[in-house]
Coordinates of C-alpha atoms (C1' of nucleotides) in Angstrom, one line a residue:
Chain C
X1 CA 48.9 -9.3 9.2
X2 CA 46.3 -7.2 7.4
X3 CA 42.8 -8.5 7.5
X4 CA 40.5 -7.5 4.7
X5 CA 37.0 -6.8 5.9
X6 CA 35.1 -9.4 4.0
X7 CA 32.0 -7.6 2.9
X8 CA 29.1 -9.5 1.5
X9 CA 26.6 -6.6 1.2
X10 CA 27.6 -3.2 2.6
X11 CA 24.5 -1.5 1.6
X12 CA 23.3 -1.3 5.2
X13 CA 26.5 -1.7 7.1
X14 CA 27.1 0.1 10.4
X15 CA 30.7 0.9 10.6
X16 CA 31.2 0.5 14.4
X17 CA 29.2 -2.7 14.4
X18 CA 31.1 -4.2 11.6
X19 CA 34.3 -3.3 13.3
X20 CA 33.1 -5.0 16.5
X21 CA 32.4 -8.1 14.5
X22 CA 35.8 -7.8 12.9
X23 CA 37.3 -7.9 16.4
X24 CA 35.4 -11.0 17.3
X25 CA 36.5 -12.6 14.0
X26 CA 40.1 -11.8 14.5
X27 CA 40.1 -12.9 18.1
X28 CA 38.6 -16.2 17.0
X29 CA 41.6 -16.8 14.8
X30 CA 44.0 -16.0 17.6
X31 CA 42.0 -17.6 20.3
X32 CA 44.9 -19.5 21.8
X33 CA 47.1 -16.6 22.7
X34 CA 44.8 -13.6 22.9
X35 CA 45.6 -10.2 21.5
X36 CA 46.5 -6.7 22.8
X37 CA 44.7 -3.5 21.9
X38 CA 47.5 -2.4 19.6
X39 CA 47.5 -5.7 17.7
X40 CA 43.8 -5.6 17.3
X41 CA 43.8 -1.9 16.2
X42 CA 46.3 -2.8 13.6
X43 CA 44.7 -5.9 12.3
X44 CA 41.3 -4.3 11.7
X45 CA 42.7 -1.0 10.6
X46 CA 41.5 1.5 13.2
X47 CA 43.2 3.8 15.7
X48 CA 44.2 2.5 19.1
X49 CA 41.6 4.6 20.9
X50 CA 38.8 3.3 18.6
X51 CA 39.8 -0.2 19.2
X52 CA 39.9 0.5 22.9
X53 CA 36.3 1.7 23.0
X54 CA 35.1 -1.2 20.9
X55 CA 36.8 -3.6 23.2
X56 CA 35.3 -2.0 26.3
X57 CA 31.9 -2.3 24.8
X58 CA 32.3 -6.0 24.0
X59 CA 33.9 -6.6 27.4
X60 CA 31.1 -5.0 29.4
X61 CA 28.8 -7.6 27.7
X62 CA 31.0 -10.6 28.2
X63 CA 31.6 -11.1 24.5
X64 CA 35.3 -10.9 25.2
X65 CA 37.3 -11.4 28.3
X66 CA 40.5 -9.8 29.3
X67 CA 43.5 -10.9 31.2
X68 CA 46.2 -8.7 32.6
X69 CA 49.7 -10.0 32.8
X70 CA 52.5 -7.6 33.6
X71 CA 51.9 -4.2 32.1
X72 CA 50.1 -5.8 29.2
X73 CA 46.5 -6.7 28.7
X74 CA 45.3 -9.5 26.4
X75 CA 41.8 -10.0 25.1
X76 CA 40.2 -13.2 24.1
X77 CA 36.7 -14.5 23.2
X78 CA 34.3 -14.4 26.1
X79 CA 31.8 -16.8 27.6
X80 CA 28.8 -15.0 26.3
X81 CA 29.8 -16.4 22.9
X82 CA 29.7 -20.0 24.3
X83 CA 26.1 -19.4 25.3
X84 CA 25.0 -17.9 22.1
X85 CA 26.9 -20.5 20.1
X86 CA 25.2 -23.3 22.0
X87 CA 21.8 -21.7 21.4
X88 CA 22.6 -21.1 17.7
X89 CA 23.5 -24.8 17.3
X90 CA 20.5 -26.0 19.2
X91 CA 18.3 -23.6 17.1
X92 CA 17.5 -25.9 14.3
X93 CA 16.1 -28.4 16.7
X94 CA 17.9 -31.1 14.8
X95 CA 20.7 -31.0 17.3
X96 CA 18.5 -32.1 20.2
X97 CA 17.3 -35.1 18.2
X98 CA 20.5 -36.1 16.6
X99 CA 23.0 -35.8 19.5
X100 CA 22.0 -39.0 21.4
X101 CA 22.1 -41.0 18.1
X102 CA 25.4 -39.5 17.2
X103 CA 26.7 -40.7 20.6
X104 CA 25.5 -44.2 19.8
X105 CA 27.2 -44.0 16.4
X106 CA 30.5 -42.9 18.0
X107 CA 30.2 -45.7 20.5
X108 CA 29.5 -48.3 17.8
X109 CA 32.3 -47.1 15.5
X110 CA 34.8 -45.7 17.9
X111 CA 35.1 -42.7 15.7
X112 CA 34.4 -38.9 16.0
X113 CA 30.9 -38.2 14.5
X114 CA 29.6 -34.8 13.5
X115 CA 26.3 -33.2 12.4
X116 CA 26.4 -30.6 9.6
X117 CA 23.8 -28.4 8.0
X118 CA 23.8 -26.6 4.7
X119 CA 24.6 -22.9 4.8
X120 CA 24.6 -21.0 1.5
X121 CA 25.8 -24.1 -0.4
X122 CA 28.5 -25.0 2.1
X123 CA 28.4 -27.7 4.7
X124 CA 28.8 -26.4 8.3
X125 CA 29.3 -28.7 11.3
X126 CA 27.2 -27.6 14.2
X127 CA 27.8 -30.5 16.7
X128 CA 30.3 -33.1 17.3
X129 CA 30.8 -36.2 19.5
X130 CA 34.5 -36.8 20.0
X131 CA 35.8 -40.3 19.8
X132 CA 36.9 -41.8 23.1
X133 CA 40.6 -42.1 23.6
X134 CA 43.3 -39.6 22.9
X135 CA 42.7 -39.2 19.1
X136 CA 41.6 -35.7 18.4
X137 CA 40.5 -34.6 15.0
X138 CA 41.1 -30.9 14.7
X139 CA 37.9 -30.0 12.9
X140 CA 36.3 -27.1 14.9
X141 CA 32.6 -26.3 14.7
X142 CA 31.1 -23.7 12.5
X143 CA 33.6 -23.6 9.8
X144 CA 32.5 -23.9 6.2
X145 CA 33.5 -27.1 4.4
X146 CA 33.6 -27.4 0.6
X147 CA 30.7 -29.5 -0.7
X148 CA 32.6 -31.3 -3.4
X149 CA 35.3 -32.8 -1.2
X150 CA 33.6 -33.4 2.1
X151 CA 31.5 -36.4 3.0
X152 CA 28.7 -34.4 4.4
X153 CA 28.8 -32.1 1.4
X154 CA 28.5 -34.9 -1.1
X155 CA 25.8 -36.6 0.9
X156 CA 23.7 -33.5 0.6
X157 CA 24.5 -32.8 -3.0
X158 CA 23.4 -36.3 -3.9
X159 CA 19.9 -35.3 -3.0
X160 CA 19.7 -32.4 -5.4
X161 CA 18.9 -32.6 -9.2
X162 CA 22.1 -32.4 -11.3
X163 CA 21.2 -29.0 -12.6
X164 CA 21.3 -27.5 -9.1
X165 CA 24.5 -29.3 -8.3
X166 CA 26.2 -27.8 -11.3
X167 CA 24.9 -24.4 -10.3
X168 CA 26.3 -24.7 -6.8
X169 CA 29.6 -26.1 -8.0
X170 CA 30.0 -23.2 -10.5
X171 CA 29.3 -20.7 -7.8
X172 CA 31.6 -22.2 -5.2
X173 CA 34.2 -23.8 -7.4
X174 CA 36.0 -27.1 -7.0
X175 CA 39.5 -26.3 -5.7
X176 CA 41.9 -29.2 -5.4
X177 CA 42.7 -30.0 -1.8
X178 CA 44.6 -33.2 -2.3
X179 CA 45.6 -35.4 -5.3
X180 CA 42.4 -37.3 -4.7
X181 CA 40.0 -34.4 -4.9
X182 CA 37.5 -34.6 -7.7
X183 CA 37.8 -31.4 -9.6
X184 CA 35.6 -32.2 -12.6
X185 CA 31.9 -31.4 -12.2
X186 CA 30.8 -34.2 -14.5
X187 CA 32.9 -36.7 -12.6
X188 CA 31.5 -35.6 -9.3
X189 CA 27.9 -35.8 -10.5
X190 CA 28.7 -39.4 -11.7
X191 CA 30.0 -40.1 -8.2
X192 CA 26.9 -38.7 -6.7
X193 CA 24.7 -41.2 -8.5
X194 CA 26.4 -44.0 -6.6
X195 CA 26.0 -42.0 -3.4
X196 CA 22.3 -41.5 -3.9
X197 CA 22.0 -45.2 -4.7
X198 CA 23.8 -46.5 -1.6
X199 CA 22.6 -43.7 0.7
X200 CA 26.1 -42.8 2.0
X201 CA 29.0 -40.9 0.7
X202 CA 32.8 -41.3 1.0
X203 CA 35.4 -38.7 1.3
X204 CA 38.4 -40.8 0.5
X205 CA 41.3 -38.5 1.3
X206 CA 39.7 -35.9 -0.9
X207 CA 40.0 -33.1 1.6
X208 CA 42.9 -34.2 3.7
X209 CA 45.5 -36.8 3.0
X210 CA 45.2 -39.8 5.2
X211 CA 41.8 -38.8 6.4
X212 CA 38.6 -40.5 5.3
X213 CA 35.0 -39.5 6.1
X214 CA 31.8 -41.4 5.7
X215 CA 28.6 -39.5 5.6
X216 CA 24.8 -39.8 5.1
X217 CA 22.1 -37.2 4.6
X218 CA 19.2 -36.5 7.0
X219 CA 15.9 -35.6 5.4
X220 CA 12.8 -34.0 6.7
X221 CA 9.2 -35.1 6.0
X222 CA 9.3 -33.6 2.5
X223 CA 12.4 -35.5 1.6
X224 CA 14.6 -32.4 1.4
X225 CA 18.1 -32.8 2.8
X226 CA 18.3 -30.7 6.0
X227 CA 21.5 -32.0 7.4
X228 CA 24.1 -34.7 7.2
X229 CA 26.1 -36.8 9.7
X230 CA 29.5 -38.3 9.3
X231 CA 32.2 -40.2 11.0
X232 CA 35.9 -39.4 10.4
X233 CA 38.8 -41.7 10.6
X234 CA 42.4 -42.2 9.6
X235 CA 42.6 -44.1 6.4
X236 CA 45.3 -46.3 7.8
X237 CA 44.9 -49.6 5.8
X238 CA 41.1 -49.5 6.1
X239 CA 39.6 -51.9 3.5
X240 CA 36.8 -51.1 1.1
X241 CA 34.8 -53.6 2.9
X242 CA 35.3 -51.8 6.1
X243 CA 34.3 -48.5 4.6
X244 CA 31.0 -49.9 3.3
X245 CA 30.4 -51.4 6.8
X246 CA 30.8 -47.9 8.2
X247 CA 28.6 -46.5 5.4
X248 CA 25.8 -48.8 6.4
X249 CA 26.1 -47.9 10.0
X250 CA 26.1 -44.2 9.3
X251 CA 23.2 -44.4 7.0
X252 CA 21.2 -46.4 9.5
X253 CA 21.9 -43.7 12.1
X254 CA 20.9 -40.9 9.6
X255 CA 17.7 -42.7 8.7
X256 CA 16.8 -43.0 12.4
X257 CA 17.2 -39.2 12.8
X258 CA 15.2 -38.6 9.6
X259 CA 12.4 -40.8 11.0
X260 CA 12.4 -38.8 14.2
X261 CA 12.1 -35.7 12.1
X262 CA 9.0 -37.1 10.5
X263 CA 10.4 -38.5 7.3
X264 CA 8.7 -41.6 6.0
X265 CA 11.6 -44.1 5.6
X266 CA 11.0 -47.8 5.9
X267 CA 13.1 -49.6 8.5
X268 CA 16.2 -51.4 7.2
Chain P
X1 CA 8.2 -7.3 26.7
X2 CA 10.7 -4.5 27.5
X3 CA 14.3 -5.4 27.9
X4 CA 16.5 -3.2 30.0
X5 CA 19.9 -2.8 28.5
X6 CA 22.0 -4.3 31.3
X7 CA 24.9 -2.0 31.6
X8 CA 27.9 -3.0 33.6
X9 CA 30.1 -0.1 32.7
X10 CA 28.9 2.4 30.1
X11 CA 31.9 4.7 30.3
X12 CA 33.0 3.6 26.9
X13 CA 30.0 2.1 25.3
X14 CA 29.3 2.5 21.6
X15 CA 25.6 2.8 21.2
X16 CA 25.2 0.9 17.9
X17 CA 27.5 -1.9 19.0
X18 CA 25.6 -2.2 22.3
X19 CA 22.4 -2.4 20.4
X20 CA 23.8 -5.1 18.1
X21 CA 24.8 -7.1 21.1
X22 CA 21.4 -6.5 22.6
X23 CA 19.9 -8.1 19.4
X24 CA 22.1 -11.2 19.8
X25 CA 21.1 -11.4 23.4
X26 CA 17.4 -11.2 22.8
X27 CA 17.6 -13.6 19.8
X28 CA 19.4 -16.0 22.1
X29 CA 16.4 -16.0 24.4
X30 CA 14.0 -16.6 21.5
X31 CA 16.2 -18.9 19.6
X32 CA 13.5 -21.5 19.1
X33 CA 11.0 -19.4 17.2
X34 CA 13.1 -16.5 15.8
X35 CA 11.9 -12.9 15.8
X36 CA 10.8 -10.3 13.3
X37 CA 12.2 -6.8 12.7
X38 CA 9.3 -5.2 14.5
X39 CA 9.5 -7.5 17.5
X40 CA 13.3 -6.9 17.8
X41 CA 12.9 -3.1 17.4
X42 CA 10.4 -3.1 20.2
X43 CA 12.3 -5.3 22.6
X44 CA 15.6 -3.3 22.4
X45 CA 13.8 0.0 22.2
X46 CA 14.8 1.4 18.8
X47 CA 13.0 2.3 15.6
X48 CA 12.1 -0.3 13.1
X49 CA 14.5 1.2 10.5
X50 CA 17.4 1.2 13.0
X51 CA 16.8 -2.4 13.9
X52 CA 16.7 -3.2 10.3
X53 CA 20.2 -1.8 9.5
X54 CA 21.6 -3.5 12.6
X55 CA 20.1 -6.8 11.4
X56 CA 21.5 -6.4 8.0
X57 CA 25.0 -5.8 9.4
X58 CA 24.8 -8.9 11.5
X59 CA 23.3 -10.8 8.7
X60 CA 26.1 -10.0 6.3
X61 CA 28.6 -11.5 8.7
X62 CA 26.7 -14.6 9.5
X63 CA 26.0 -13.7 13.1
X64 CA 22.4 -14.1 12.4
X65 CA 20.4 -16.0 9.8
X66 CA 17.1 -15.1 8.3
X67 CA 14.2 -17.2 7.1
X68 CA 11.4 -15.9 5.0
X69 CA 8.0 -17.5 5.4
X70 CA 5.0 -16.0 3.8
X71 CA 5.3 -12.2 3.7
X72 CA 7.2 -12.3 7.0
X73 CA 10.8 -12.7 7.8
X74 CA 12.2 -14.2 10.9
X75 CA 15.7 -13.8 12.3
X76 CA 17.6 -16.2 14.4
X77 CA 21.2 -16.7 15.6
X78 CA 23.6 -17.6 12.9
X79 CA 26.4 -20.1 12.4
X80 CA 29.2 -17.7 12.9
X81 CA 28.3 -17.8 16.6
X82 CA 28.7 -21.6 16.6
X83 CA 32.2 -21.1 15.4
X84 CA 33.1 -18.4 17.9
X85 CA 31.4 -20.2 20.7
X86 CA 33.4 -23.3 20.0
X87 CA 36.6 -21.3 19.9
X88 CA 35.8 -19.5 23.1
X89 CA 35.1 -22.8 24.9
X90 CA 38.3 -24.3 23.5
X91 CA 40.2 -21.3 24.5
X92 CA 41.1 -22.3 27.9
X93 CA 42.8 -25.4 26.6
X94 CA 41.2 -27.3 29.4
X95 CA 38.3 -28.4 27.2
X96 CA 40.6 -30.4 24.9
X97 CA 42.1 -32.3 27.8
X98 CA 38.9 -32.8 29.8
X99 CA 36.4 -33.8 27.1
X100 CA 37.6 -37.4 26.6
X101 CA 37.7 -38.0 30.3
X102 CA 34.2 -36.5 30.6
X103 CA 33.0 -39.0 28.0
X104 CA 34.4 -41.8 30.1
X105 CA 32.7 -40.4 33.1
X106 CA 29.4 -40.2 31.3
X107 CA 29.8 -43.8 30.1
X108 CA 30.6 -45.0 33.6
X109 CA 27.8 -43.3 35.3
X110 CA 25.2 -43.0 32.5
X111 CA 24.8 -39.4 33.5
X112 CA 25.2 -36.0 31.8
X113 CA 28.6 -34.6 32.7
X114 CA 29.8 -31.0 32.4
X115 CA 32.9 -28.9 32.6
X116 CA 32.6 -25.4 34.2
X117 CA 35.0 -22.6 34.8
X118 CA 34.9 -19.6 37.2
X119 CA 33.9 -16.3 35.7
X120 CA 33.7 -13.4 38.0
X121 CA 32.7 -15.6 40.9
X122 CA 30.1 -17.5 39.0
X123 CA 30.4 -21.0 37.6
X124 CA 29.9 -21.2 33.9
X125 CA 29.6 -24.5 32.0
X126 CA 31.6 -24.5 28.9
X127 CA 31.3 -28.1 27.7
X128 CA 28.9 -30.9 28.2
X129 CA 28.6 -34.6 27.4
X130 CA 25.0 -35.6 27.2
X131 CA 23.9 -38.8 28.8
X132 CA 22.9 -41.6 26.4
X133 CA 19.3 -42.3 26.0
X134 CA 16.4 -39.9 25.8
X135 CA 16.9 -38.0 29.0
X136 CA 17.8 -34.5 28.3
X137 CA 18.8 -32.1 31.0
X138 CA 18.0 -28.6 29.9
X139 CA 21.1 -26.9 31.2
X140 CA 22.6 -25.0 28.2
X141 CA 26.1 -23.9 28.1
X142 CA 27.5 -20.5 28.9
X143 CA 24.9 -19.5 31.5
X144 CA 26.1 -18.4 34.9
X145 CA 25.3 -20.6 37.8
X146 CA 25.2 -19.4 41.4
X147 CA 28.2 -20.7 43.4
X148 CA 26.4 -21.4 46.6
X149 CA 23.8 -23.8 45.2
X150 CA 25.5 -25.6 42.4
X151 CA 27.8 -28.5 42.7
X152 CA 30.6 -27.0 40.6
X153 CA 30.3 -23.7 42.4
X154 CA 30.7 -25.4 45.8
X155 CA 33.6 -27.6 44.6
X156 CA 35.4 -24.4 43.6
X157 CA 34.5 -22.4 46.6
X158 CA 35.9 -25.2 48.8
X159 CA 39.4 -24.5 47.6
X160 CA 39.3 -20.9 48.7
X161 CA 40.1 -19.5 52.1
X162 CA 36.9 -18.7 54.1
X163 CA 37.6 -15.0 54.0
X164 CA 37.4 -15.0 50.2
X165 CA 34.3 -17.2 50.2
X166 CA 32.5 -14.7 52.5
X167 CA 33.6 -11.9 50.2
X168 CA 32.2 -13.7 47.1
X169 CA 29.0 -14.6 48.8
X170 CA 28.5 -11.1 50.0
X171 CA 28.9 -9.7 46.5
X172 CA 26.8 -12.3 44.7
X173 CA 24.3 -13.0 47.4
X174 CA 22.7 -16.4 48.4
X175 CA 19.2 -16.3 47.0
X176 CA 17.0 -19.2 47.9
X177 CA 16.3 -21.4 44.9
X178 CA 14.5 -24.3 46.6
X179 CA 13.7 -25.3 50.2
X180 CA 17.1 -27.1 50.4
X181 CA 19.2 -24.1 49.3
X182 CA 21.7 -23.1 51.9
X183 CA 21.2 -19.4 52.5
X184 CA 23.5 -18.8 55.5
X185 CA 27.1 -18.0 54.7
X186 CA 28.3 -19.6 57.9
X187 CA 26.4 -22.8 57.2
X188 CA 27.8 -23.0 53.7
X189 CA 31.3 -22.5 54.9
X190 CA 30.8 -25.4 57.3
X191 CA 29.5 -27.5 54.4
X192 CA 32.5 -26.5 52.4
X193 CA 34.9 -28.0 55.0
X194 CA 33.4 -31.4 54.3
X195 CA 33.6 -30.8 50.6
X196 CA 37.3 -30.0 50.9
X197 CA 37.9 -33.0 53.0
X198 CA 36.1 -35.5 50.7
X199 CA 37.2 -33.8 47.5
X200 CA 33.7 -33.7 46.0
X201 CA 30.6 -31.6 46.5
X202 CA 26.9 -32.3 46.4
X203 CA 24.1 -30.2 45.2
X204 CA 21.3 -32.0 46.8
X205 CA 18.2 -30.4 45.3
X206 CA 19.6 -27.0 46.3
X207 CA 19.2 -25.5 42.9
X208 CA 16.3 -27.4 41.4
X209 CA 13.9 -29.7 43.1
X210 CA 14.4 -33.3 42.2
X211 CA 17.8 -32.7 40.6
X212 CA 21.1 -33.6 42.2
X213 CA 24.6 -32.8 41.1
X214 CA 27.9 -34.2 42.1
X215 CA 31.0 -32.2 41.4
X216 CA 34.7 -32.1 41.9
X217 CA 37.3 -29.4 41.3
X218 CA 40.1 -29.4 38.8
X219 CA 43.3 -27.8 39.9
X220 CA 46.4 -26.6 38.0
X221 CA 50.0 -27.2 39.0
X222 CA 49.9 -24.4 41.6
X223 CA 46.9 -26.0 43.3
X224 CA 44.4 -23.2 42.3
X225 CA 41.0 -24.3 41.2
X226 CA 40.7 -23.6 37.4
X227 CA 37.5 -25.6 36.7
X228 CA 35.1 -28.1 38.0
X229 CA 33.3 -31.1 36.6
X230 CA 30.0 -32.5 37.5
X231 CA 27.4 -35.2 36.8
X232 CA 23.7 -34.4 37.1
X233 CA 20.9 -36.8 37.8
X234 CA 17.4 -37.1 39.0
X235 CA 17.2 -37.6 42.8
X236 CA 14.7 -40.3 42.4
X237 CA 15.4 -42.5 45.4
X238 CA 19.1 -42.4 45.1
X239 CA 20.7 -43.5 48.4
X240 CA 23.4 -41.6 50.2
X241 CA 25.7 -44.5 49.5
X242 CA 25.0 -44.0 45.8
X243 CA 25.9 -40.4 45.9
X244 CA 29.2 -41.0 47.6
X245 CA 30.0 -43.6 45.0
X246 CA 29.3 -41.0 42.3
X247 CA 31.4 -38.6 44.3
X248 CA 34.4 -40.9 44.3
X249 CA 34.0 -41.5 40.5
X250 CA 33.7 -37.8 39.8
X251 CA 36.7 -36.9 41.9
X252 CA 38.8 -39.6 40.3
X253 CA 38.0 -38.1 36.9
X254 CA 38.7 -34.6 38.1
X255 CA 42.0 -35.7 39.5
X256 CA 43.0 -37.3 36.2
X257 CA 42.3 -34.0 34.5
X258 CA 44.3 -32.1 37.1
X259 CA 47.2 -34.5 36.6
X260 CA 47.1 -33.9 32.9
X261 CA 47.2 -30.2 33.6
X262 CA 50.4 -30.7 35.6
X263 CA 49.1 -30.9 39.1
X264 CA 50.9 -33.1 41.5
X265 CA 48.2 -35.4 42.8
X266 CA 49.0 -38.9 44.0
X267 CA 47.0 -41.7 42.4
X268 CA 44.1 -43.0 44.3
Chain X
dG1 C1' -13.8 -8.2 -4.6
dA2 C1' -12.3 -3.9 -2.5
dA3 C1' -10.6 -1.5 1.6
dC4 C1' -7.8 -2.0 5.3
dG5 C1' -3.9 -3.5 8.2
dT6 C1' 0.7 -5.1 8.5
dC7 C1' 4.7 -6.6 6.8
dG8 C1' 9.6 -5.4 5.2
dT9 C1' 12.3 -2.0 2.9
dT10 C1' 14.0 2.6 1.4
dC11 C1' 14.9 7.5 1.7
dG12 C1' 16.6 12.0 3.5
dG13 C1' 17.6 15.6 7.0
dT14 C1' 19.6 16.4 11.4
dA15 C1' 21.4 15.9 15.9
dT16 C1' 25.0 13.4 17.8
dA17 C1' 28.0 10.0 18.5
dA18 C1' 32.0 7.7 16.8
dC19 C1' 36.3 8.6 15.2
dA20 C1' 41.6 9.9 15.1
dG21 C1' 45.3 12.1 17.1
dA22 C1' 47.5 13.9 20.8
dA23 C1' 48.5 13.8 25.6
dC24 C1' 49.0 11.2 29.9
dA25 C1' 50.2 7.5 33.3
dA26 C1' 52.2 3.3 34.2
dT27 C1' 55.2 -0.1 32.8
dT28 C1' 59.2 -2.5 30.9
dT29 C1' 63.6 -2.4 28.4
dA30 C1' 68.1 -0.5 27.4
Chain E
dT1 C1' 68.4 6.8 34.6
dA2 C1' 66.6 7.4 30.0
dA3 C1' 63.9 5.8 26.3
dA4 C1' 60.3 3.2 24.5
dT5 C1' 56.7 0.5 25.2
dT6 C1' 52.3 -0.3 27.2
dG7 C1' 47.1 1.0 28.2
dT8 C1' 44.0 4.9 29.1
dT9 C1' 41.8 9.6 28.8
dC10 C1' 40.4 13.7 26.5
dT11 C1' 38.7 16.9 22.9
dG12 C1' 37.2 18.8 18.4
dT13 C1' 35.2 17.8 14.0
dT14 C1' 33.2 15.2 10.7
dA15 C1' 30.8 11.8 9.2
dT16 C1' 27.2 8.8 10.4
dA17 C1' 23.9 6.4 12.8
dC18 C1' 19.4 7.5 14.0
dC19 C1' 14.4 8.4 13.5
dG20 C1' 10.1 9.5 11.0
dA21 C1' 7.8 9.2 7.2
dA22 C1' 6.7 7.1 2.9
dC23 C1' 6.7 3.1 -0.2
dG24 C1' 5.3 -1.3 -2.3
dA25 C1' 3.9 -5.9 -1.4
dC26 C1' 1.2 -9.3 0.9
dG27 C1' -2.5 -11.0 3.7
dT28 C1' -6.8 -10.2 5.9
dT29 C1' -11.4 -8.8 6.6
dC30 C1' -15.8 -7.0 5.8

DNA sequence: GAACGTCGTTCGGTATAACAGAACAATTTA
DNA sequence: TAAATTGTTCTGTTATACCGAACGACGTTC
């Protein structure tokens, strides 16, 4: 259960702060059960006493919460993070504008819809409107999705010149997620031409078997892709016709958002 | 623009970690515009170079994001927080269960609905379903709401024995927020009897003028209040009849959630 | 167009704060 | 009852986090 401290750039890294962030990260991956001091100390590689002081600091600020049961004490993520996460998502401003329209889209289609932005080449979902009913797609917010096999990723890549697409793909790679994943840069770029033409992208079981995703990009007034929206569904015998219907709906919604952002897109 | 480092218990507080959390806190309050190194250094009371290293550490882990414009560089909250916030909210498990039902409630009533849990005597909203349309209630997630003048707070207090209610009120206080705020413990407790009887609570402009809130508690199998849900609306000429209609709807929804949590509540 | 102010970034010396390990109290397990 | 966990406290030592000052790069102003 060793966790390697993923370091992007240590040049100016404060040890104790990094370790505190490690704790939050690890707790995020064990959010359901919570963790004890000893477990945390072990997984971030510090002494028990060090972990303890780190935890107390985070606790005093509400970044984590504790729960005593029996002689033991379990820590979990705290409510301060809910607040900050909400603010971080609302930050871009896009969320405020997009959310009501995403709700309409979910109501129209009956599917879970999401809003994602680009972060360092990856697509990251920042908001979500769950489908009514008991279906529940796992996809949690804030996790990076691979651009080459996610609907939102492809919708955003389609706006870029091929040279930059190749550049991004080279940096991030194109790992195979299912038998349908496109793993050849040239093939993906060919695929992206269709996407740009139609204005919406499919992820047809390319990331998860049995799951499809239809996405369209949101652009700002300068035409740059700032975000993408998508709906997710089970493949379950959905016809190509169906998927194009969804595509048109998603694109219409994305265009509405783009227009609200000041983009100059003619009405459908 | 001095910010005092709110310290709950410094006995085991790591200075650099506390400062890093300070930064996140301050950035959360200036999430719209972002902040520069100098501004941050000033507002948390450290030297520019110290703030810089703190920022680099947070940046490397995605807890903050930066944006260069002109010669300047602005920092804002990062996407890692979206992820952690989502996990923290999902933690309780209640969210998963409650969200679809909240969506129904919002669809039925046309109002923004929220889910709140108790945290140290305060009510804290952890999820929200925005009303369709362009109305947008400000209420962000994760902020503490006073129990004596919020719908969710009163709904939860109504489940407790009066002695504990007095105890909580004494600790937290009953500041006056509007002319309608109940500031007398005895009067509130009297009010809570009605709440317990009906199964839903009103906040009738007690927290914000012109804004009403109708809430009901969610209980677990042991009958303890674990959360509360609410809908929020403008007062705008809403009749008492109306409010009771809303109350019944909210309570029905809360009961459904309670039943899913294993509570033994007979159908309406 | 030149001098100035302000920005972000880097460097180095020093006081100190963060660390590990050991000891302690309070439990649970055998 | 004994042994082995648990969480918490303490203390000495080293490493480190901090500040102040200096730097280069912009942007601004006279």
